[in-house]
Short mmCIF file of C-alpha atoms and ligand atoms in Angstrom, two decimals:
data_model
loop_
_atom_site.label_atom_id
_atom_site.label_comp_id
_atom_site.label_asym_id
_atom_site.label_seq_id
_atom_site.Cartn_x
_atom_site.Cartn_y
_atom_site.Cartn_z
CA UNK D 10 -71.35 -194.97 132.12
CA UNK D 11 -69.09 -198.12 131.49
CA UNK D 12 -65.85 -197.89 133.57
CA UNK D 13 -61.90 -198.85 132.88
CA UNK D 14 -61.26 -202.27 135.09
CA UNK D 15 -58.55 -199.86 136.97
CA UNK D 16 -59.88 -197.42 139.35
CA UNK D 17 -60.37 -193.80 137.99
CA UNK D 18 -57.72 -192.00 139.39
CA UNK D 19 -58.87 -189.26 141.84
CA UNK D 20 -55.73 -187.15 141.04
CA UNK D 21 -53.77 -185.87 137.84
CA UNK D 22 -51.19 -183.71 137.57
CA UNK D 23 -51.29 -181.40 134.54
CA UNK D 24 -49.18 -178.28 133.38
CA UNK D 25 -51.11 -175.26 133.99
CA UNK D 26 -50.68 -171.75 132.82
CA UNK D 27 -51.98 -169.33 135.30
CA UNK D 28 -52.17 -165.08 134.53
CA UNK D 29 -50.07 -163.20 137.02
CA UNK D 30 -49.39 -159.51 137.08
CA UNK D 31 -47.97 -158.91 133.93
CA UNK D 32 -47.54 -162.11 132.36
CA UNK D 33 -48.09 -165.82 132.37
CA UNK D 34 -46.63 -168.51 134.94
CA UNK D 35 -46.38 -171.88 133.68
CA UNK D 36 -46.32 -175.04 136.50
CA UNK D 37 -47.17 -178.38 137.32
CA UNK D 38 -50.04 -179.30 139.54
CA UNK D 39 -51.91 -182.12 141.18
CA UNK D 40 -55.11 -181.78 140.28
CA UNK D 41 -58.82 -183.46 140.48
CA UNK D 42 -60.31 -184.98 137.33
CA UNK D 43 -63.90 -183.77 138.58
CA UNK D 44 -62.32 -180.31 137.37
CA UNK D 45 -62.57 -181.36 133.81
CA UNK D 46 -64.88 -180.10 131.69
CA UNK D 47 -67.96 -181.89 130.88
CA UNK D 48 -67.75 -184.40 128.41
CA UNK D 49 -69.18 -188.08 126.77
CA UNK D 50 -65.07 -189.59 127.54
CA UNK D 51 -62.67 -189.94 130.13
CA UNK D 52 -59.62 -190.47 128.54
CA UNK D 53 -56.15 -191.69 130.34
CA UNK D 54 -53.44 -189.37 128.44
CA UNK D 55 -50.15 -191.50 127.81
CA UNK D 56 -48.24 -189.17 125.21
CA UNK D 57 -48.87 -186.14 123.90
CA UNK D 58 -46.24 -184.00 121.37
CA UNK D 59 -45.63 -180.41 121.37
CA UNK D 60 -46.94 -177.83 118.61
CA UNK D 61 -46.10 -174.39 118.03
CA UNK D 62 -50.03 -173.49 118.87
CA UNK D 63 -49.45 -174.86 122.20
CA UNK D 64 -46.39 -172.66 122.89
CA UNK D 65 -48.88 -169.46 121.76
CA UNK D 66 -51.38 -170.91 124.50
CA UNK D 67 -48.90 -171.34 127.21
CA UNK D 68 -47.42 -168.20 126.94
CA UNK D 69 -50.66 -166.67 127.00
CA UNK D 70 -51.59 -165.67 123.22
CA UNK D 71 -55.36 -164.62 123.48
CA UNK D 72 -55.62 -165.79 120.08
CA UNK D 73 -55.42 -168.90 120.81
CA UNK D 74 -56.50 -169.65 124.60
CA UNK D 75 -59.38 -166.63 126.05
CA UNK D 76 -59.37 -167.99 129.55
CA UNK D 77 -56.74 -168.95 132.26
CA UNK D 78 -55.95 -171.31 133.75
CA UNK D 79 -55.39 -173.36 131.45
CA UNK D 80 -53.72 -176.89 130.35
CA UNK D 81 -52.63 -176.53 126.35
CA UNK D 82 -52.09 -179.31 124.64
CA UNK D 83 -53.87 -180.55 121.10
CA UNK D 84 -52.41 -183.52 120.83
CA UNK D 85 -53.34 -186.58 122.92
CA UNK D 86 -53.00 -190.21 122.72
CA UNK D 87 -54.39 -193.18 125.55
CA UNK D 88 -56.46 -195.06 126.83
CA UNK D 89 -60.81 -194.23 127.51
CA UNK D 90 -61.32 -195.10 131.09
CA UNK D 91 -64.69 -193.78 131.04
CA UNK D 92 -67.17 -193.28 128.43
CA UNK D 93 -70.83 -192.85 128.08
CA UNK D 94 -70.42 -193.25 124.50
CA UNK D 95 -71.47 -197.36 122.94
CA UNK D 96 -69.18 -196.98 120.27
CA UNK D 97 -66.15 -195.83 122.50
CA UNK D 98 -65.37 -198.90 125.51
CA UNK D 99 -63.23 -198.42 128.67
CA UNK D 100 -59.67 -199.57 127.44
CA UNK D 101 -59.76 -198.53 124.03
CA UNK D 102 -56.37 -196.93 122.59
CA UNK D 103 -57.56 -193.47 120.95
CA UNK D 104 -56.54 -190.46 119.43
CA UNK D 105 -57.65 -186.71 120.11
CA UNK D 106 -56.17 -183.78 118.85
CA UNK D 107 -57.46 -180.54 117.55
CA UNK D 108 -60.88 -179.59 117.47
CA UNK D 109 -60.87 -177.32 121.11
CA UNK D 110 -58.19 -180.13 122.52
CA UNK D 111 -55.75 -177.37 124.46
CA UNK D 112 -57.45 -174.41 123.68
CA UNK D 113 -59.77 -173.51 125.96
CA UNK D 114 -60.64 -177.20 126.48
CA UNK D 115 -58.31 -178.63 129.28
CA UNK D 116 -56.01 -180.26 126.87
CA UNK D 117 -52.90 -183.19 126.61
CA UNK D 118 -50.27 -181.58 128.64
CA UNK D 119 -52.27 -183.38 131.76
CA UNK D 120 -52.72 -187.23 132.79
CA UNK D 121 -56.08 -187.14 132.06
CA UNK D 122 -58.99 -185.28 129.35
CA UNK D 123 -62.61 -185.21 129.21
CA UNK D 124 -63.70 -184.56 125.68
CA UNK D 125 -66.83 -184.80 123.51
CA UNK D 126 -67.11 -188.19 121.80
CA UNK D 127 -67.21 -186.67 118.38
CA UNK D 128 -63.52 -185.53 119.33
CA UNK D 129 -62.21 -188.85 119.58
CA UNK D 130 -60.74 -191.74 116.99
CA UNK D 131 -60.12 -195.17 117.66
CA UNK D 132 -56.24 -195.93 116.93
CA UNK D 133 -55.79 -198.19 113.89
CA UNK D 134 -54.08 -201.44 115.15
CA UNK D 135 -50.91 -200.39 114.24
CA UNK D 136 -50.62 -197.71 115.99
CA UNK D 137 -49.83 -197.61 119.98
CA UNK D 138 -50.27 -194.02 121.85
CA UNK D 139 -46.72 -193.56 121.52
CA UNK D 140 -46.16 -194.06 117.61
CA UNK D 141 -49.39 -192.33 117.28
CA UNK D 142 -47.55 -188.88 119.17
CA UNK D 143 -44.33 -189.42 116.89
CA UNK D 144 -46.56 -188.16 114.04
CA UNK D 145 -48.94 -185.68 115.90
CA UNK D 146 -50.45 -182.85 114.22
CA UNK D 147 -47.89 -182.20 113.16
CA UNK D 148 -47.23 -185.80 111.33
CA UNK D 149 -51.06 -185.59 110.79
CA UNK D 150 -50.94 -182.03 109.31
CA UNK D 151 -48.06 -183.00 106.94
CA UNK D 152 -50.02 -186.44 105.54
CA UNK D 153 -52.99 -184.09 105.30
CA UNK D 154 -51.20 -181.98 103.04
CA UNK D 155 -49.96 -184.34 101.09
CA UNK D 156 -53.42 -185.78 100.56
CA UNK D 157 -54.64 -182.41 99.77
CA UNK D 158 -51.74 -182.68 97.03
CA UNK D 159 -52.44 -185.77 95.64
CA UNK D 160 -56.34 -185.13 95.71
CA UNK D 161 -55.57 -182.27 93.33
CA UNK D 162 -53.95 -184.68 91.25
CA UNK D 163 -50.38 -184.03 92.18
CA UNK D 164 -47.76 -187.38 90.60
CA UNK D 165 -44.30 -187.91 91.04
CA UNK D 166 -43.65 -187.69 87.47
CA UNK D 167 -44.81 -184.29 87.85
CA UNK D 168 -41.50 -182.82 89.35
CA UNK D 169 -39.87 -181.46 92.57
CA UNK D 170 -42.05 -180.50 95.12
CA UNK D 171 -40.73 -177.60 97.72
CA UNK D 172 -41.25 -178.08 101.58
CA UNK D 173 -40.54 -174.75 103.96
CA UNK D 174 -39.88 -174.64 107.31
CA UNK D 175 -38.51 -178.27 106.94
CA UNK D 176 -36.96 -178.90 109.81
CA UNK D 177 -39.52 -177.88 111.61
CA UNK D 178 -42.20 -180.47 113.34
CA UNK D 179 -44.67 -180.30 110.40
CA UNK D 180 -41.96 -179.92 107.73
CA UNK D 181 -39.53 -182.27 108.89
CA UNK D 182 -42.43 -185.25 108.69
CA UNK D 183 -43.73 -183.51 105.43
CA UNK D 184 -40.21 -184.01 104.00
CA UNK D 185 -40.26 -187.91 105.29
CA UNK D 186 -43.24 -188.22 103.80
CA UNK D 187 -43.05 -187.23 100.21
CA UNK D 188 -39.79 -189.36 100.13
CA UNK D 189 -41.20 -192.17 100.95
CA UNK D 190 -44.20 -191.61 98.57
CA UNK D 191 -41.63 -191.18 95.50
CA UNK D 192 -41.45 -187.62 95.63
CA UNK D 193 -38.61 -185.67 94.65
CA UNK D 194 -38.30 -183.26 97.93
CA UNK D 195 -36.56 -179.99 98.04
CA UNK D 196 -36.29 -178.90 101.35
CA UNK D 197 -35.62 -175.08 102.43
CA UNK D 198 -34.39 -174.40 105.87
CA UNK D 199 -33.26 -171.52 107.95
CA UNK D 200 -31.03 -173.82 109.43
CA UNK D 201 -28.38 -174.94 106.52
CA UNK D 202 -26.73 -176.96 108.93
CA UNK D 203 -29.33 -179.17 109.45
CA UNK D 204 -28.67 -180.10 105.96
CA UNK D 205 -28.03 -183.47 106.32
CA UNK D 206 -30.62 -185.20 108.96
CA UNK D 207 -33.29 -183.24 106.01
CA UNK D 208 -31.02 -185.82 103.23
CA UNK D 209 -31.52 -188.32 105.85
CA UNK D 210 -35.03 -188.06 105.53
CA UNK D 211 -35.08 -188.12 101.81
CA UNK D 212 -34.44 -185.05 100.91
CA UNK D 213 -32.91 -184.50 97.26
CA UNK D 214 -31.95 -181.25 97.64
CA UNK D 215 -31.41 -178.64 100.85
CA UNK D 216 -31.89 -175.00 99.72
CA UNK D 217 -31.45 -171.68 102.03
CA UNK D 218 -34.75 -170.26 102.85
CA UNK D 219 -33.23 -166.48 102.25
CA UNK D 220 -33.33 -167.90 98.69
CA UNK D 221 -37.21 -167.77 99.02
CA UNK D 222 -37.38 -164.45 100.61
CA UNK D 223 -36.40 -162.58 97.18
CA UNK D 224 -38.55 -161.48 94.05
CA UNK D 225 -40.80 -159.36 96.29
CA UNK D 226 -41.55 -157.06 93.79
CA UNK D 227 -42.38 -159.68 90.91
CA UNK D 228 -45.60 -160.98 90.18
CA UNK D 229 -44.22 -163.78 89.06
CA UNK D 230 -40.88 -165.92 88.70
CA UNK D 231 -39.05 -168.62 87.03
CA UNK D 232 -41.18 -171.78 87.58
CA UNK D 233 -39.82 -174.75 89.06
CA UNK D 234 -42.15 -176.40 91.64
CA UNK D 235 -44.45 -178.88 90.94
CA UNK D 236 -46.26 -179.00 94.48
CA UNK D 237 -45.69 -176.87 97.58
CA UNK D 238 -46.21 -177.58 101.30
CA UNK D 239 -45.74 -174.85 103.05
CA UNK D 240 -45.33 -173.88 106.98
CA UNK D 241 -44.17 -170.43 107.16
CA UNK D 242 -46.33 -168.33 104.92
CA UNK D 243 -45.98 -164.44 104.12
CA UNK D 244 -43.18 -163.48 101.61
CA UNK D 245 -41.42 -167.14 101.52
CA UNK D 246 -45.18 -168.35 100.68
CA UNK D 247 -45.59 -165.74 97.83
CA UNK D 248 -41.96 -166.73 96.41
CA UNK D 249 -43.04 -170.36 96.64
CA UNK D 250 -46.75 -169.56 94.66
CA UNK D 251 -44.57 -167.32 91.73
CA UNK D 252 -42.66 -170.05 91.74
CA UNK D 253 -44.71 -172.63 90.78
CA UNK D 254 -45.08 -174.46 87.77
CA UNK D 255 -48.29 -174.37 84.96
CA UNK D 256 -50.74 -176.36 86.94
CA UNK D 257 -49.09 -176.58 90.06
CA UNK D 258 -50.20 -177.12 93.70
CA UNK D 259 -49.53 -175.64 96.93
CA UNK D 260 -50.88 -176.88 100.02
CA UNK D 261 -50.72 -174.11 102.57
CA UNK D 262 -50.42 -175.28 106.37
CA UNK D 263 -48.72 -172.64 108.99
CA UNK D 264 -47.81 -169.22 109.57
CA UNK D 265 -44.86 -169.68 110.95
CA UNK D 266 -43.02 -166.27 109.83
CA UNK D 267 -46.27 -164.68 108.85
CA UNK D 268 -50.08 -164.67 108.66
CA UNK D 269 -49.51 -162.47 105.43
CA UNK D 270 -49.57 -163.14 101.67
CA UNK D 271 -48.31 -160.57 99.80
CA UNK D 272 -49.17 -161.70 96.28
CA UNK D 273 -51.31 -160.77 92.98
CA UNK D 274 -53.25 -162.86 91.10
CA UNK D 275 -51.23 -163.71 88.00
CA UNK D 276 -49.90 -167.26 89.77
CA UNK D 277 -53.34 -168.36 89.58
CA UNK D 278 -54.99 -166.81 86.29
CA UNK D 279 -52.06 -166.50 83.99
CA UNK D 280 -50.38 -170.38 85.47
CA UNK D 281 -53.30 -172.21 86.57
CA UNK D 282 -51.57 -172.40 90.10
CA UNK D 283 -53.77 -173.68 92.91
CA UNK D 284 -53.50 -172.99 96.34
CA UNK D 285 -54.55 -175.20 98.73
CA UNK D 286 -55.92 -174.92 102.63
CA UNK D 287 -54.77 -177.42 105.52
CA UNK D 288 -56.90 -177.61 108.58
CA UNK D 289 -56.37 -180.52 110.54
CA UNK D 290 -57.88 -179.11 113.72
CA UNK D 291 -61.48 -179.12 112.00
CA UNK D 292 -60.62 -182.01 109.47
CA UNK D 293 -64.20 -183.95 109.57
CA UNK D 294 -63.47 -187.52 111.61
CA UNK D 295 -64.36 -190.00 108.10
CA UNK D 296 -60.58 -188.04 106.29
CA UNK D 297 -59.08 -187.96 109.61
CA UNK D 298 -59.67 -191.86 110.58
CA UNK D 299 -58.43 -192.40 106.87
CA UNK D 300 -55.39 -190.42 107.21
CA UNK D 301 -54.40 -191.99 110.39
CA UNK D 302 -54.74 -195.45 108.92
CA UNK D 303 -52.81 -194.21 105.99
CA UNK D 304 -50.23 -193.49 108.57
CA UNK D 305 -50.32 -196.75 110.14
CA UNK D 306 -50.17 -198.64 106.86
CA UNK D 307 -49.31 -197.23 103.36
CA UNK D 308 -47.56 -194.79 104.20
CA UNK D 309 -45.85 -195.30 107.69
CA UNK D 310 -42.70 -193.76 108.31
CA UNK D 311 -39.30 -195.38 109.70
CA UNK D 312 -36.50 -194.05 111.26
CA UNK D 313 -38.08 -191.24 113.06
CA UNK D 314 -36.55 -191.22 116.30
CA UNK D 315 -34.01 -189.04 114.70
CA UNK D 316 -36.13 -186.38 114.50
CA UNK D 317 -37.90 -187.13 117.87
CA UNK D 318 -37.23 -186.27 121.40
CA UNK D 319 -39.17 -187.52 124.41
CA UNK D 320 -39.56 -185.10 127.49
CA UNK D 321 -40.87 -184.98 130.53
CA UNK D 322 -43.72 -183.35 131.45
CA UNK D 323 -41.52 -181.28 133.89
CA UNK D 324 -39.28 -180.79 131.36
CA UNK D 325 -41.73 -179.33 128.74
CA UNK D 326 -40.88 -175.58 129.88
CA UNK D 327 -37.38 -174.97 127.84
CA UNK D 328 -39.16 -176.71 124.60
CA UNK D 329 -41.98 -174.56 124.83
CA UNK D 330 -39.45 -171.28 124.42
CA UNK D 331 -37.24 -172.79 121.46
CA UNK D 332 -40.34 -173.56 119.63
CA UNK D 333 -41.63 -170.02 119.90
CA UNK D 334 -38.05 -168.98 118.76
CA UNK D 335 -37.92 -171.12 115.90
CA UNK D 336 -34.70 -172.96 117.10
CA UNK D 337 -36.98 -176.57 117.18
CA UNK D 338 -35.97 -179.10 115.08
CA UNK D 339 -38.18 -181.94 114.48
CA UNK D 340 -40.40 -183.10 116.72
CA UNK D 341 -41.28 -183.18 120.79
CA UNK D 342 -43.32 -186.19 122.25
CA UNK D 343 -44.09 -185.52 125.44
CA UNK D 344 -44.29 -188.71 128.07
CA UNK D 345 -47.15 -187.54 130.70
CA UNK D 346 -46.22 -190.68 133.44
CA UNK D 347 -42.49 -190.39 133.09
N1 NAP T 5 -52.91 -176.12 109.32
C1 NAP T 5 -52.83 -176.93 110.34
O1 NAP T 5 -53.70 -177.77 110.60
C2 NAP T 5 -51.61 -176.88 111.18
C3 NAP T 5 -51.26 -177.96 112.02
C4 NAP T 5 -50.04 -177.89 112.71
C5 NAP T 5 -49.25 -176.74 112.63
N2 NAP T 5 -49.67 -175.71 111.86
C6 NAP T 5 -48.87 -174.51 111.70
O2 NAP T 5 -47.74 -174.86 110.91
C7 NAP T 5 -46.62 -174.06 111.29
C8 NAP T 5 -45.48 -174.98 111.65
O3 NAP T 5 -45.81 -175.71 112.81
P1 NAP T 5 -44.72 -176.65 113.49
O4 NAP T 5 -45.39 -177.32 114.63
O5 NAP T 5 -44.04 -177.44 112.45
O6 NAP T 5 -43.71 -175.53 114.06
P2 NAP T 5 -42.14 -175.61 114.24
O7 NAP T 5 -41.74 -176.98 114.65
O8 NAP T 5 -41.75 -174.44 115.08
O9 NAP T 5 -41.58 -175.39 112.75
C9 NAP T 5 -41.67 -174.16 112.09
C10 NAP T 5 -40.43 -174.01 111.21
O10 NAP T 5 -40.62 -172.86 110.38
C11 NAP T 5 -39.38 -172.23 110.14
N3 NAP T 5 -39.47 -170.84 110.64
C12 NAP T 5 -39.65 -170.42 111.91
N4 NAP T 5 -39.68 -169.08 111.98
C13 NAP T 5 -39.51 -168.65 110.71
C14 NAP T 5 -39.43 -167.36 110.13
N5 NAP T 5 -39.55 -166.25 110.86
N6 NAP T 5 -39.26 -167.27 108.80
C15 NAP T 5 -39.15 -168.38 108.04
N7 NAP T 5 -39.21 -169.64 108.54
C16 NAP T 5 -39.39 -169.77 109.86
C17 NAP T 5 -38.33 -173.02 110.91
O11 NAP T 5 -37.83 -174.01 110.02
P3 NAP T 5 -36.43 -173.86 109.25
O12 NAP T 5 -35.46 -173.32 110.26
O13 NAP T 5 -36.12 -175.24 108.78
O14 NAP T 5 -36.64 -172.88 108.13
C18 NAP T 5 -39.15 -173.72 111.97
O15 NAP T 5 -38.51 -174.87 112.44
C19 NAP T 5 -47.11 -173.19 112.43
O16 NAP T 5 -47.51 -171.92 111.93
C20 NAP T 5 -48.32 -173.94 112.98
O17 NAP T 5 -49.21 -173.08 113.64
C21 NAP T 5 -50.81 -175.76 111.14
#
């Protein structure tokens, strides 16, 4: 086992979510690293950023995390201060997130993770821990989609391509993104008076998401998108897929309203539509190493901080609630030494 030059601390503190009669209590505690699970890497946790999965775990969504306690958190970014692994040296900056990370694996909302090597990518050069957590999964998630787009065949020249839930953490970057590609963004929002940080980001157009909630009854509607991403799914995911244009794409990444899809099949046979899955938690490491030097090169975005706030550890509690709420907009990096 090769070790860090610093000493391995022999305490971390973490956020833990305990089970208490009747609900969940959410704290943080100093804790020792040999309470980790087992694992090839030690890894110092500088930043992490807050997803809506993690607000599920801490609040105690079985679905999610089976056992308490438990630290959530699927996004991490540091430093390996111990690994048993050749190709992974004391010092290196890396990347975890998804796979188990904050599930029931111990995960980023603590100073330090053990994880399985196969969990964990080396940063591109261009990255630091800190620019790495301004995209997250959610960053991640949103370049994954996009990929998923392109891959599909998806151009500019195409036409607009919708995002939903766009101010959200996955939305908001999704909406960056395709700008800065040479997309033609619509964004819809729940929150019309965000309307102008989505412009900001490149949006062409802000519409009201009620606008996407109608044509239930339809089995299909008046086309207009060339590409979806979507974050919300159920009957704003339907509107967006009868909405869609001969030959058009939608990449579909979150549930945020609903786990539902009430739809028929004439998008697909009578348009050609295709509908497209996002999993970034089980995305195999060759496409995720890509995407995250996509990230750091080609396709890195500027001007974020408007759509990032730093926090605490101590501080993560309040965040944790709007998220669940749907009140967040943009995206949470969360500072573990601050
Ligand atoms: N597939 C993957 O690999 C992957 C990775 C990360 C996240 N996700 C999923 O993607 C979704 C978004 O994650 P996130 O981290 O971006 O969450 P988030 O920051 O909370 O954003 C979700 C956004 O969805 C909209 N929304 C919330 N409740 C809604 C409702 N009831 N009806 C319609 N719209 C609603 C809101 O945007 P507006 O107010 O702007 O409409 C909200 O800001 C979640 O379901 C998450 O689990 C999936």
């Amino acid at each position: 086992m090769m070790t860090h030059a610093s000493v391995t601390p022999t305490s971390y503190r973490a956020l833990i979510v305990r089970e208490a009669a009747g609900g969940f209590t959410r704290q943080v505690e100093t804790l020792d690293p040999a309470r980790l699970p087992p694992g090839e890497v030690l890894i110092q946790v500088r930043f992490s950023a807050l997803n809506y999965k993690d607000a599920l775990s801490a609040g105690g969504h079985r679905g999610v995390t089976r056992r308490y306690p438990h630290t959530p958190g699927v996004d991490a970014a540091g430093v390996v201060e111990e690994s048993s692994d050749p190709n992974l040296r004391p010092g290196d900056q890396v990347v975890v997130h998804g796979y188990d990370l904050g599930m029931n694996t111990a995960g980023g909302f603590g100073q330090m993770i053990r994880v399985p090597a196969a969990w964990v990518a080396p940063l591109p050069s261009d990255l630091t821990p800190f620019s790495a957590m301004v995209y997250g999964t959610a960053g991640f998630t949103a370049a994954l989609a996009l990929q998923r787009l392109i891959d599909a065949g998806l151009t500019a020249e195409q036409g607009e391509v919708l995002v939903t839930g766009a101010t959200g953490g996955v939305g908001s970057l999704a909406v960056a993104l395709l700008a800065q590609t040479g997309f033609r963004c619509v964004a819809a929002t729940g929150k019309l008076d965000q309307a102008g940080l989505l412009q900001e980001l490149g949006a062409v157009e802000v519409i009201d998401r009620r606008d996407l909630e109608t044509g239930g009854d339809k089995a299909l509607l008046k086309q207009r998108w060339a590409g979806v991403i979507d974050t919300v799914g159920g009957p704003i995911l339907a509107h967006a897929i009868k909405t869609t244009r001969i030959d058009g794409m939608v990449a579909a990444c979150g549930n945020a309203a609903s786990a539902d899809l009430p739809l028929t099949v004439y998008p697909f046979i009578l348009r050609g539509v295709s509908l497209l899955g996002v999993d970034s938690a089980n995305c195999a490491m060759a496409r995720r190493r890509q995407i995250w030097e996509k990230l750091a090169g080609a396709w890195k975005l500027t001007g974020l901080e408007r759509i990032t706030r730093v926090v605490r550890l101590d501080d993560l509690d309040p965040e944790l609630e709007r998220i669940l709420a749907g009140q967040q907009v943009g995206h949470v990096v969360v500072d573990l030494w601050a």
